[in-house]
């Protein structure tokens, strides 16, 4: 993330630490891998923990040196932080708004909702109050979701110096200061543990500064422990090596003598921790309860141990400071800012098949290129070298002269008019703030501010987004009648029937043997009897007494279904869980409702277990029962659909309506969230349900 550099203060805090480059590189690779669709690295979100520990370490390390010299200025400190973060954040908001309008207009209302909180650094609390989960933002997540990190960091920058100065004054020893900081970290982790409830939304815990501060405080405690007095080089131990460096033992392995030194052990520790994080990036489940019960604190401690190991000379330090790590680490903040909007646009939720390996490589190359441009134009300060291992252009330069903006502001401040003086003061402060910024950063500030102001205008942004979406996808403008006509068009060749799961052939053949009229579904309940209700194929009308329970997909198509199934009881609700549907089914049947067919269309908002599906079959009490396969850009729908087919194969009265296969084959049936059917999809959904209940002519 952004480096901590105290301008004009030659302290050891500005000394470059090579291991941090490798940790930044590792962190941003994990985060980018996690944010791909589908996730290439399920545990890559732990890269944020690495960023937190590094940020807490650098910030506290810088402050300790300044406090000892009595040269710390809170206002100067905040100006430096704003200068580092604000141009990049505002430029990200402006660029994302333009990108989304041009390529993914359905996301524009979400950009509008998050632009101001992101620009003013309170988006993490905005997500908390709106209960927007970081781990369940499927379909159409806000392209500015990732800016919760910059809001979090700025809030820490605001509060931590004020708290740390008290710790610094009250505690005189390094150990005492680190102990107090450690106690605060433990308190933060305990609060996370107490607030966590399995199965409930974790946005309050994940985004909260109070509950996630432990990871930053671990880095702060490490900075205090590793600090030496003014003038001492605390990242080089050549002149004052610690006692462990004198450790040396000879061990016997299979008759051979091996010499083990303290330096070798530290290097081994560093590489072992590197392997641990790489493995955890690949296997850790973000929904795991143990993460909120001390897991995040554990990973923060491991990250701190990695920093400690890399602060000592050796092969691990050299490996983490290699040029490739130095390059990626120096660009990590720019890569973080640009990668998320790009990945959302490049990987729409309506995509039915995953990208080939070279497609992901192409996306990563694009992210790297855009990140480099963003770094050079926006993030990098004046004098920053083109490559991190080159000499800084301004290292031996004369002190910065007064800029033209500062001169103009100073002259206006000397005016006798109060209004002019206020304008001059504001102009002088902005000119001072922007003195070290590159022209692109100033443009980014202006563009971002204008973007936020425009997005705050009381316009019909839904209509604006829809109009642009129709330009990209004309099928979104179809009326119900137009959609039915388009679906009625003959296709060049009939689509092959989907392969049926094992155990369904017997049920289908039994239906054929009894000469029942044939309906169309992936699997048809063996006791489904269409002769018990009337079907009008021309009008697509069916008089079946159907009980249908579903989620937001069902709610979206309910009005159309009710027109074609007037005797049906259709109950759909947003974010409905499978267990809630079980309770509703028991309630409806217990109240005396006697449907001829039950249709259960849940599984989008959470995985359905075998026990839950079996319970639904039990509640159906032998009635014909259809499970509708779920489709959403989340991991669990495939498992839920497999469960439905397994249960259907085990129970003759259970069938499958394969909406997932139909919509996957026709992404034009869905809105951009990859879950909810548009008007064309709504008519296709109704026809599929009609064909599963009424025989073909």
mmCIF file of C-alpha atoms in Angstrom, residues 209-544:
data_model
loop_
_atom_site.group_PDB
_atom_site.id
_atom_site.type_symbol
_atom_site.label_atom_id
_atom_site.label_comp_id
_atom_site.label_asym_id
_atom_site.label_seq_id
_atom_site.Cartn_x
_atom_site.Cartn_y
_atom_site.Cartn_z
ATOM 1 C CA UNK A 209 -12.007 -0.203 12.467
ATOM 2 C CA UNK A 210 -12.423 -1.353 16.053
ATOM 3 C CA UNK A 211 -12.622 -5.055 15.177
ATOM 4 C CA UNK A 212 -9.908 -5.107 12.501
ATOM 5 C CA UNK A 213 -7.469 -2.736 14.235
ATOM 6 C CA UNK A 214 -5.640 -5.714 15.769
ATOM 7 C CA UNK A 215 -3.868 -6.406 12.485
ATOM 8 C CA UNK A 216 -2.540 -2.845 12.286
ATOM 9 C CA UNK A 217 -1.636 -2.846 15.967
ATOM 10 C CA UNK A 218 0.432 -6.017 15.589
ATOM 11 C CA UNK A 219 2.550 -4.185 13.029
ATOM 12 C CA UNK A 220 2.744 -1.194 15.380
ATOM 13 C CA UNK A 221 3.925 -3.362 18.274
ATOM 14 C CA UNK A 222 6.629 -4.880 16.080
ATOM 15 C CA UNK A 223 7.838 -1.403 15.085
ATOM 16 C CA UNK A 224 8.154 -0.410 18.746
ATOM 17 C CA UNK A 225 9.992 -3.605 19.692
ATOM 18 C CA UNK A 226 12.476 -3.292 16.831
ATOM 19 C CA UNK A 227 13.147 0.390 17.392
ATOM 20 C CA UNK A 228 16.612 1.538 18.398
ATOM 21 C CA UNK A 229 17.537 4.937 19.704
ATOM 22 C CA UNK A 230 18.079 7.865 17.361
ATOM 23 C CA UNK A 231 21.029 7.351 15.071
ATOM 24 C CA UNK A 232 20.990 3.560 15.268
ATOM 25 C CA UNK A 233 20.252 1.550 12.137
ATOM 26 C CA UNK A 234 17.533 -0.761 13.342
ATOM 27 C CA UNK A 235 17.333 -2.708 10.085
ATOM 28 C CA UNK A 236 21.042 -3.549 9.979
ATOM 29 C CA UNK A 237 22.726 -5.453 12.791
ATOM 30 C CA UNK A 238 26.299 -5.472 11.507
ATOM 31 C CA UNK A 239 27.476 -3.193 14.337
ATOM 32 C CA UNK A 240 25.202 -4.501 17.072
ATOM 33 C CA UNK A 241 24.124 -8.057 16.268
ATOM 34 C CA UNK A 242 21.513 -9.689 18.508
ATOM 35 C CA UNK A 243 22.504 -12.643 20.635
ATOM 36 C CA UNK A 244 20.724 -15.184 18.467
ATOM 37 C CA UNK A 245 23.139 -14.482 15.606
ATOM 38 C CA UNK A 246 25.900 -16.109 17.646
ATOM 39 C CA UNK A 247 23.896 -19.341 17.830
ATOM 40 C CA UNK A 248 25.678 -22.257 16.184
ATOM 41 C CA UNK A 249 25.135 -25.972 16.591
ATOM 42 C CA UNK A 250 26.372 -29.075 14.863
ATOM 43 C CA UNK A 251 23.738 -31.709 14.238
ATOM 44 C CA UNK A 252 24.187 -35.240 12.939
ATOM 45 C CA UNK A 253 21.884 -36.379 10.146
ATOM 46 C CA UNK A 254 22.415 -39.916 8.801
ATOM 47 C CA UNK A 255 26.036 -39.906 9.771
ATOM 48 C CA UNK A 256 26.761 -36.455 8.384
ATOM 49 C CA UNK A 257 27.562 -33.364 10.386
ATOM 50 C CA UNK A 258 25.578 -30.236 9.556
ATOM 51 C CA UNK A 259 26.235 -26.819 11.035
ATOM 52 C CA UNK A 260 23.087 -24.882 11.909
ATOM 53 C CA UNK A 261 23.354 -21.168 12.663
ATOM 54 C CA UNK A 262 20.923 -18.603 13.950
ATOM 55 C CA UNK A 263 20.912 -16.837 10.597
ATOM 56 C CA UNK A 264 19.950 -20.057 8.829
ATOM 57 C CA UNK A 265 17.084 -20.599 11.245
ATOM 58 C CA UNK A 266 15.781 -17.072 10.688
ATOM 59 C CA UNK A 267 15.963 -17.530 6.916
ATOM 60 C CA UNK A 268 14.163 -20.866 7.239
ATOM 61 C CA UNK A 269 11.488 -19.202 9.363
ATOM 62 C CA UNK A 270 10.957 -16.515 6.734
ATOM 63 C CA UNK A 271 10.579 -18.990 3.884
ATOM 64 C CA UNK A 272 8.336 -21.233 5.993
ATOM 65 C CA UNK A 273 6.020 -18.299 6.683
ATOM 66 C CA UNK A 274 6.030 -17.431 2.992
ATOM 67 C CA UNK A 275 4.929 -20.975 2.173
ATOM 68 C CA UNK A 276 2.240 -20.835 4.879
ATOM 69 C CA UNK A 277 0.690 -17.711 3.353
ATOM 70 C CA UNK A 278 0.850 -19.131 -0.179
ATOM 71 C CA UNK A 279 -0.890 -22.331 0.947
ATOM 72 C CA UNK A 280 -3.503 -20.405 2.948
ATOM 73 C CA UNK A 281 -4.215 -18.219 -0.083
ATOM 74 C CA UNK A 282 -5.218 -21.406 -1.887
ATOM 75 C CA UNK A 283 -7.203 -23.256 0.798
ATOM 76 C CA UNK A 284 -8.642 -20.900 3.441
ATOM 77 C CA UNK A 285 -12.415 -20.419 3.279
ATOM 78 C CA UNK A 286 -13.423 -16.787 3.855
ATOM 79 C CA UNK A 287 -16.568 -17.939 5.660
ATOM 80 C CA UNK A 288 -14.639 -19.975 8.240
ATOM 81 C CA UNK A 289 -15.703 -19.200 11.789
ATOM 82 C CA UNK A 290 -12.179 -19.626 13.192
ATOM 83 C CA UNK A 291 -11.019 -16.529 11.314
ATOM 84 C CA UNK A 292 -13.232 -14.411 13.569
ATOM 85 C CA UNK A 293 -12.177 -16.346 16.649
ATOM 86 C CA UNK A 294 -8.529 -15.381 16.530
ATOM 87 C CA UNK A 295 -7.659 -16.372 12.954
ATOM 88 C CA UNK A 296 -7.057 -12.840 11.699
ATOM 89 C CA UNK A 297 -4.892 -12.098 14.736
ATOM 90 C CA UNK A 298 -2.919 -15.289 14.103
ATOM 91 C CA UNK A 299 -2.216 -14.332 10.495
ATOM 92 C CA UNK A 300 -1.210 -10.830 11.617
ATOM 93 C CA UNK A 301 1.302 -12.348 14.039
ATOM 94 C CA UNK A 302 2.677 -14.566 11.265
ATOM 95 C CA UNK A 303 3.023 -11.524 9.013
ATOM 96 C CA UNK A 304 4.866 -9.659 11.765
ATOM 97 C CA UNK A 305 7.208 -12.628 12.170
ATOM 98 C CA UNK A 306 7.869 -12.510 8.428
ATOM 99 C CA UNK A 307 8.793 -8.825 8.653
ATOM 100 C CA UNK A 308 11.102 -9.581 11.578
ATOM 101 C CA UNK A 309 12.817 -12.385 9.668
ATOM 102 C CA UNK A 310 13.242 -10.228 6.584
ATOM 103 C CA UNK A 311 14.755 -7.334 8.528
ATOM 104 C CA UNK A 312 17.931 -9.369 9.048
ATOM 105 C CA UNK A 313 20.480 -9.891 6.311
ATOM 106 C CA UNK A 314 20.330 -13.225 4.591
ATOM 107 C CA UNK A 315 18.934 -15.117 1.649
ATOM 108 C CA UNK A 316 15.319 -14.473 2.706
ATOM 109 C CA UNK A 317 15.873 -10.713 2.780
ATOM 110 C CA UNK A 318 17.486 -10.849 -0.660
ATOM 111 C CA UNK A 319 14.697 -13.016 -2.078
ATOM 112 C CA UNK A 320 11.939 -10.730 -0.801
ATOM 113 C CA UNK A 321 13.824 -7.713 -2.145
ATOM 114 C CA UNK A 322 14.367 -9.132 -5.636
ATOM 115 C CA UNK A 323 13.660 -6.737 -8.480
ATOM 116 C CA UNK A 324 10.381 -8.382 -9.467
ATOM 117 C CA UNK A 325 9.167 -8.141 -5.860
ATOM 118 C CA UNK A 326 10.445 -4.584 -5.590
ATOM 119 C CA UNK A 327 8.584 -3.599 -8.755
ATOM 120 C CA UNK A 328 5.251 -5.231 -7.894
ATOM 121 C CA UNK A 329 5.480 -4.058 -4.286
ATOM 122 C CA UNK A 330 6.136 -0.453 -5.289
ATOM 123 C CA UNK A 331 3.056 -0.554 -7.554
ATOM 124 C CA UNK A 332 0.860 -2.504 -5.132
ATOM 125 C CA UNK A 333 -1.316 0.463 -4.149
ATOM 126 C CA UNK A 334 -1.980 1.444 -7.772
ATOM 127 C CA UNK A 335 -2.668 -2.188 -8.660
ATOM 128 C CA UNK A 336 -5.057 -2.434 -5.733
ATOM 129 C CA UNK A 337 -7.003 0.626 -6.864
ATOM 130 C CA UNK A 338 -7.359 -0.324 -10.534
ATOM 131 C CA UNK A 339 -7.732 -4.096 -10.388
ATOM 132 C CA UNK A 340 -11.200 -4.394 -8.870
ATOM 133 C CA UNK A 341 -13.178 -2.227 -11.339
ATOM 134 C CA UNK A 342 -11.296 -3.814 -14.233
ATOM 135 C CA UNK A 343 -11.990 -7.377 -13.073
ATOM 136 C CA UNK A 344 -15.702 -6.682 -12.594
ATOM 137 C CA UNK A 345 -16.008 -5.239 -16.095
ATOM 138 C CA UNK A 346 -13.818 -7.899 -17.712
ATOM 139 C CA UNK A 347 -15.632 -10.788 -15.990
ATOM 140 C CA UNK A 348 -19.384 -10.123 -16.235
ATOM 141 C CA UNK A 349 -21.653 -12.292 -14.136
ATOM 142 C CA UNK A 350 -23.517 -13.399 -17.263
ATOM 143 C CA UNK A 351 -20.465 -15.244 -18.592
ATOM 144 C CA UNK A 352 -21.431 -18.906 -18.704
ATOM 145 C CA UNK A 353 -18.013 -20.523 -19.071
ATOM 146 C CA UNK A 354 -14.744 -19.781 -17.275
ATOM 147 C CA UNK A 355 -11.881 -18.116 -19.106
ATOM 148 C CA UNK A 356 -9.013 -20.224 -20.414
ATOM 149 C CA UNK A 357 -5.681 -19.828 -18.647
ATOM 150 C CA UNK A 358 -4.396 -17.402 -21.262
ATOM 151 C CA UNK A 359 -7.486 -15.243 -20.738
ATOM 152 C CA UNK A 360 -6.603 -14.748 -17.079
ATOM 153 C CA UNK A 361 -2.991 -14.002 -18.014
ATOM 154 C CA UNK A 362 -4.237 -11.369 -20.442
ATOM 155 C CA UNK A 363 -6.367 -9.774 -17.741
ATOM 156 C CA UNK A 364 -3.486 -9.732 -15.285
ATOM 157 C CA UNK A 365 -1.230 -8.181 -17.925
ATOM 158 C CA UNK A 366 -3.844 -5.486 -18.535
ATOM 159 C CA UNK A 367 -4.134 -4.804 -14.800
ATOM 160 C CA UNK A 368 -0.349 -4.511 -14.558
ATOM 161 C CA UNK A 369 -0.221 -2.095 -17.503
ATOM 162 C CA UNK A 370 -3.060 0.086 -16.211
ATOM 163 C CA UNK A 371 -1.523 0.011 -12.735
ATOM 164 C CA UNK A 372 1.799 1.230 -14.123
ATOM 165 C CA UNK A 373 0.130 4.109 -15.954
ATOM 166 C CA UNK A 374 -1.859 4.979 -12.832
ATOM 167 C CA UNK A 375 1.310 4.916 -10.721
ATOM 168 C CA UNK A 376 3.266 7.175 -13.047
ATOM 169 C CA UNK A 377 0.438 9.657 -13.604
ATOM 170 C CA UNK A 378 -1.333 9.719 -10.232
ATOM 171 C CA UNK A 379 0.336 7.989 -7.293
ATOM 172 C CA UNK A 380 4.046 8.747 -7.752
ATOM 173 C CA UNK A 381 5.341 12.022 -6.356
ATOM 174 C CA UNK A 382 7.571 14.408 -8.260
ATOM 175 C CA UNK A 383 11.075 13.007 -8.539
ATOM 176 C CA UNK A 384 10.016 9.374 -8.097
ATOM 177 C CA UNK A 385 12.241 7.193 -10.307
ATOM 178 C CA UNK A 386 10.703 5.226 -13.151
ATOM 179 C CA UNK A 387 11.816 1.986 -11.527
ATOM 180 C CA UNK A 388 12.123 1.465 -7.768
ATOM 181 C CA UNK A 389 15.783 0.395 -7.841
ATOM 182 C CA UNK A 390 16.916 3.523 -9.712
ATOM 183 C CA UNK A 391 18.234 6.627 -7.980
ATOM 184 C CA UNK A 392 15.552 9.043 -6.912
ATOM 185 C CA UNK A 393 15.668 12.148 -9.075
ATOM 186 C CA UNK A 394 15.263 14.556 -6.190
ATOM 187 C CA UNK A 395 17.640 12.972 -3.669
ATOM 188 C CA UNK A 396 20.436 15.513 -4.188
ATOM 189 C CA UNK A 397 18.346 18.391 -5.391
ATOM 190 C CA UNK A 398 17.996 21.779 -3.775
ATOM 191 C CA UNK A 399 15.101 22.318 -1.355
ATOM 192 C CA UNK A 400 11.830 22.934 -3.170
ATOM 193 C CA UNK A 401 11.222 26.534 -4.100
ATOM 194 C CA UNK A 402 7.978 28.380 -3.631
ATOM 195 C CA UNK A 403 5.546 27.435 -6.405
ATOM 196 C CA UNK A 404 3.554 29.911 -8.479
ATOM 197 C CA UNK A 405 0.358 28.819 -6.741
ATOM 198 C CA UNK A 406 1.898 29.438 -3.324
ATOM 199 C CA UNK A 407 3.115 32.883 -4.402
ATOM 200 C CA UNK A 408 -0.338 33.796 -5.713
ATOM 201 C CA UNK A 409 -1.987 32.538 -2.550
ATOM 202 C CA UNK A 410 0.451 34.493 -0.376
ATOM 203 C CA UNK A 411 -0.285 37.711 -2.289
ATOM 204 C CA UNK A 412 -4.037 37.177 -2.012
ATOM 205 C CA UNK A 413 -3.659 36.505 1.712
ATOM 206 C CA UNK A 414 -2.037 39.936 2.101
ATOM 207 C CA UNK A 415 -5.129 41.617 0.620
ATOM 208 C CA UNK A 416 -7.286 43.881 2.758
ATOM 209 C CA UNK A 417 -10.480 42.150 1.643
ATOM 210 C CA UNK A 418 -11.553 39.379 4.005
ATOM 211 C CA UNK A 419 -13.026 37.270 1.213
ATOM 212 C CA UNK A 420 -9.873 37.556 -0.861
ATOM 213 C CA UNK A 421 -7.784 36.628 2.175
ATOM 214 C CA UNK A 422 -9.854 33.484 2.742
ATOM 215 C CA UNK A 423 -9.488 32.573 -0.920
ATOM 216 C CA UNK A 424 -5.766 33.192 -0.724
ATOM 217 C CA UNK A 425 -5.404 31.055 2.400
ATOM 218 C CA UNK A 426 -7.317 28.172 0.829
ATOM 219 C CA UNK A 427 -5.322 28.511 -2.389
ATOM 220 C CA UNK A 428 -2.016 28.551 -0.509
ATOM 221 C CA UNK A 429 -2.909 25.399 1.405
ATOM 222 C CA UNK A 430 -3.979 23.577 -1.749
ATOM 223 C CA UNK A 431 -0.825 24.717 -3.576
ATOM 224 C CA UNK A 432 1.324 23.494 -0.674
ATOM 225 C CA UNK A 433 -0.538 20.203 -0.620
ATOM 226 C CA UNK A 434 -0.108 19.762 -4.367
ATOM 227 C CA UNK A 435 3.499 20.997 -4.531
ATOM 228 C CA UNK A 436 4.929 17.459 -4.707
ATOM 229 C CA UNK A 437 2.134 16.027 -6.848
ATOM 230 C CA UNK A 438 2.539 15.289 -10.508
ATOM 231 C CA UNK A 439 0.187 17.084 -12.931
ATOM 232 C CA UNK A 440 -1.809 13.906 -13.435
ATOM 233 C CA UNK A 441 -2.570 13.753 -9.714
ATOM 234 C CA UNK A 442 -3.955 17.296 -9.768
ATOM 235 C CA UNK A 443 -6.094 16.352 -12.770
ATOM 236 C CA UNK A 444 -7.227 13.268 -10.862
ATOM 237 C CA UNK A 445 -8.283 15.389 -7.875
ATOM 238 C CA UNK A 446 -10.319 17.729 -10.064
ATOM 239 C CA UNK A 447 -11.835 14.891 -12.112
ATOM 240 C CA UNK A 448 -12.713 12.913 -8.999
ATOM 241 C CA UNK A 449 -14.307 15.907 -7.290
ATOM 242 C CA UNK A 450 -16.355 16.669 -10.406
ATOM 243 C CA UNK A 451 -17.388 13.009 -10.705
ATOM 244 C CA UNK A 452 -18.602 12.952 -7.107
ATOM 245 C CA UNK A 453 -20.528 16.208 -7.577
ATOM 246 C CA UNK A 454 -22.158 14.991 -10.800
ATOM 247 C CA UNK A 455 -23.082 11.648 -9.243
ATOM 248 C CA UNK A 456 -24.722 13.468 -6.330
ATOM 249 C CA UNK A 457 -27.089 15.365 -8.640
ATOM 250 C CA UNK A 458 -30.754 14.336 -8.168
ATOM 251 C CA UNK A 459 -31.087 12.683 -11.579
ATOM 252 C CA UNK A 460 -32.842 9.463 -12.499
ATOM 253 C CA UNK A 461 -29.676 7.396 -12.489
ATOM 254 C CA UNK A 462 -31.563 4.128 -12.888
ATOM 255 C CA UNK A 463 -33.049 5.408 -16.148
ATOM 256 C CA UNK A 464 -29.673 6.714 -17.314
ATOM 257 C CA UNK A 465 -28.038 3.376 -16.569
ATOM 258 C CA UNK A 466 -30.873 1.435 -18.242
ATOM 259 C CA UNK A 467 -30.736 3.581 -21.385
ATOM 260 C CA UNK A 468 -27.017 2.949 -21.721
ATOM 261 C CA UNK A 469 -27.479 -0.774 -20.963
ATOM 262 C CA UNK A 470 -30.085 -1.044 -23.739
ATOM 263 C CA UNK A 471 -27.545 0.402 -26.164
ATOM 264 C CA UNK A 472 -25.188 -2.440 -25.273
ATOM 265 C CA UNK A 473 -27.856 -5.164 -24.900
ATOM 266 C CA UNK A 474 -30.996 -4.418 -26.992
ATOM 267 C CA UNK A 475 -32.831 -7.443 -25.539
ATOM 268 C CA UNK A 476 -33.228 -5.504 -22.279
ATOM 269 C CA UNK A 477 -35.783 -3.240 -23.992
ATOM 270 C CA UNK A 478 -38.120 -6.061 -25.051
ATOM 271 C CA UNK A 479 -41.710 -6.015 -23.858
ATOM 272 C CA UNK A 480 -43.457 -9.199 -22.745
ATOM 273 C CA UNK A 481 -45.166 -9.592 -26.122
ATOM 274 C CA UNK A 482 -41.928 -8.987 -28.025
ATOM 275 C CA UNK A 483 -40.121 -11.467 -25.810
ATOM 276 C CA UNK A 484 -42.743 -14.177 -26.468
ATOM 277 C CA UNK A 485 -42.496 -13.588 -30.208
ATOM 278 C CA UNK A 486 -38.726 -13.851 -30.091
ATOM 279 C CA UNK A 487 -38.896 -17.085 -28.109
ATOM 280 C CA UNK A 488 -41.426 -18.450 -30.605
ATOM 281 C CA UNK A 489 -39.020 -18.030 -33.515
ATOM 282 C CA UNK A 490 -37.875 -21.394 -34.894
ATOM 283 C CA UNK A 491 -34.280 -22.308 -34.279
ATOM 284 C CA UNK A 492 -32.047 -23.741 -37.035
ATOM 285 C CA UNK A 493 -31.636 -27.066 -35.264
ATOM 286 C CA UNK A 494 -33.214 -28.491 -32.121
ATOM 287 C CA UNK A 495 -31.069 -28.293 -29.027
ATOM 288 C CA UNK A 496 -29.994 -31.672 -27.645
ATOM 289 C CA UNK A 497 -31.796 -32.773 -24.542
ATOM 290 C CA UNK A 498 -29.721 -32.297 -21.387
ATOM 291 C CA UNK A 499 -28.065 -35.423 -20.083
ATOM 292 C CA UNK A 500 -30.140 -36.882 -17.305
ATOM 293 C CA UNK A 501 -28.584 -37.912 -14.019
ATOM 294 C CA UNK A 502 -28.314 -41.509 -13.067
ATOM 295 C CA UNK A 503 -31.481 -42.993 -11.694
ATOM 296 C CA UNK A 504 -33.899 -40.882 -13.733
ATOM 297 C CA UNK A 505 -34.346 -43.185 -16.719
ATOM 298 C CA UNK A 506 -36.561 -45.567 -14.755
ATOM 299 C CA UNK A 507 -38.890 -42.794 -13.709
ATOM 300 C CA UNK A 508 -39.200 -41.495 -17.266
ATOM 301 C CA UNK A 509 -39.777 -44.938 -18.736
ATOM 302 C CA UNK A 510 -42.388 -45.680 -16.101
ATOM 303 C CA UNK A 511 -44.260 -42.599 -17.227
ATOM 304 C CA UNK A 512 -44.097 -43.823 -20.815
ATOM 305 C CA UNK A 513 -45.320 -47.286 -19.879
ATOM 306 C CA UNK A 514 -48.410 -45.909 -18.186
ATOM 307 C CA UNK A 515 -49.185 -43.803 -21.294
ATOM 308 C CA UNK A 516 -49.315 -40.595 -19.324
ATOM 309 C CA UNK A 517 -49.065 -37.399 -21.420
ATOM 310 C CA UNK A 518 -45.397 -36.452 -21.591
ATOM 311 C CA UNK A 519 -44.142 -33.196 -20.124
ATOM 312 C CA UNK A 520 -40.666 -31.714 -20.517
ATOM 313 C CA UNK A 521 -38.229 -31.475 -17.634
ATOM 314 C CA UNK A 522 -34.808 -32.783 -16.683
ATOM 315 C CA UNK A 523 -36.643 -35.278 -14.477
ATOM 316 C CA UNK A 524 -40.420 -35.608 -14.152
ATOM 317 C CA UNK A 525 -42.092 -36.867 -10.944
ATOM 318 C CA UNK A 526 -43.539 -40.298 -11.643
ATOM 319 C CA UNK A 527 -46.901 -39.385 -10.089
ATOM 320 C CA UNK A 528 -47.365 -36.121 -11.983
ATOM 321 C CA UNK A 529 -50.811 -36.329 -13.654
ATOM 322 C CA UNK A 530 -51.517 -33.414 -16.038
ATOM 323 C CA UNK A 531 -55.030 -34.758 -16.622
ATOM 324 C CA UNK A 532 -56.004 -33.333 -13.220
ATOM 325 C CA UNK A 533 -55.766 -29.758 -14.554
ATOM 326 C CA UNK A 534 -56.548 -27.920 -17.762
ATOM 327 C CA UNK A 535 -53.843 -26.639 -20.111
ATOM 328 C CA UNK A 536 -54.250 -24.118 -22.924
ATOM 329 C CA UNK A 537 -51.079 -24.230 -25.021
ATOM 330 C CA UNK A 538 -52.089 -21.278 -27.218
ATOM 331 C CA UNK A 539 -52.527 -18.940 -24.246
ATOM 332 C CA UNK A 540 -49.994 -20.753 -22.045
ATOM 333 C CA UNK A 541 -52.671 -21.028 -19.362
ATOM 334 C CA UNK A 542 -52.644 -23.791 -16.744
ATOM 335 C CA UNK A 543 -55.195 -24.337 -13.961
ATOM 336 C CA UNK A 544 -52.910 -26.418 -11.739
#
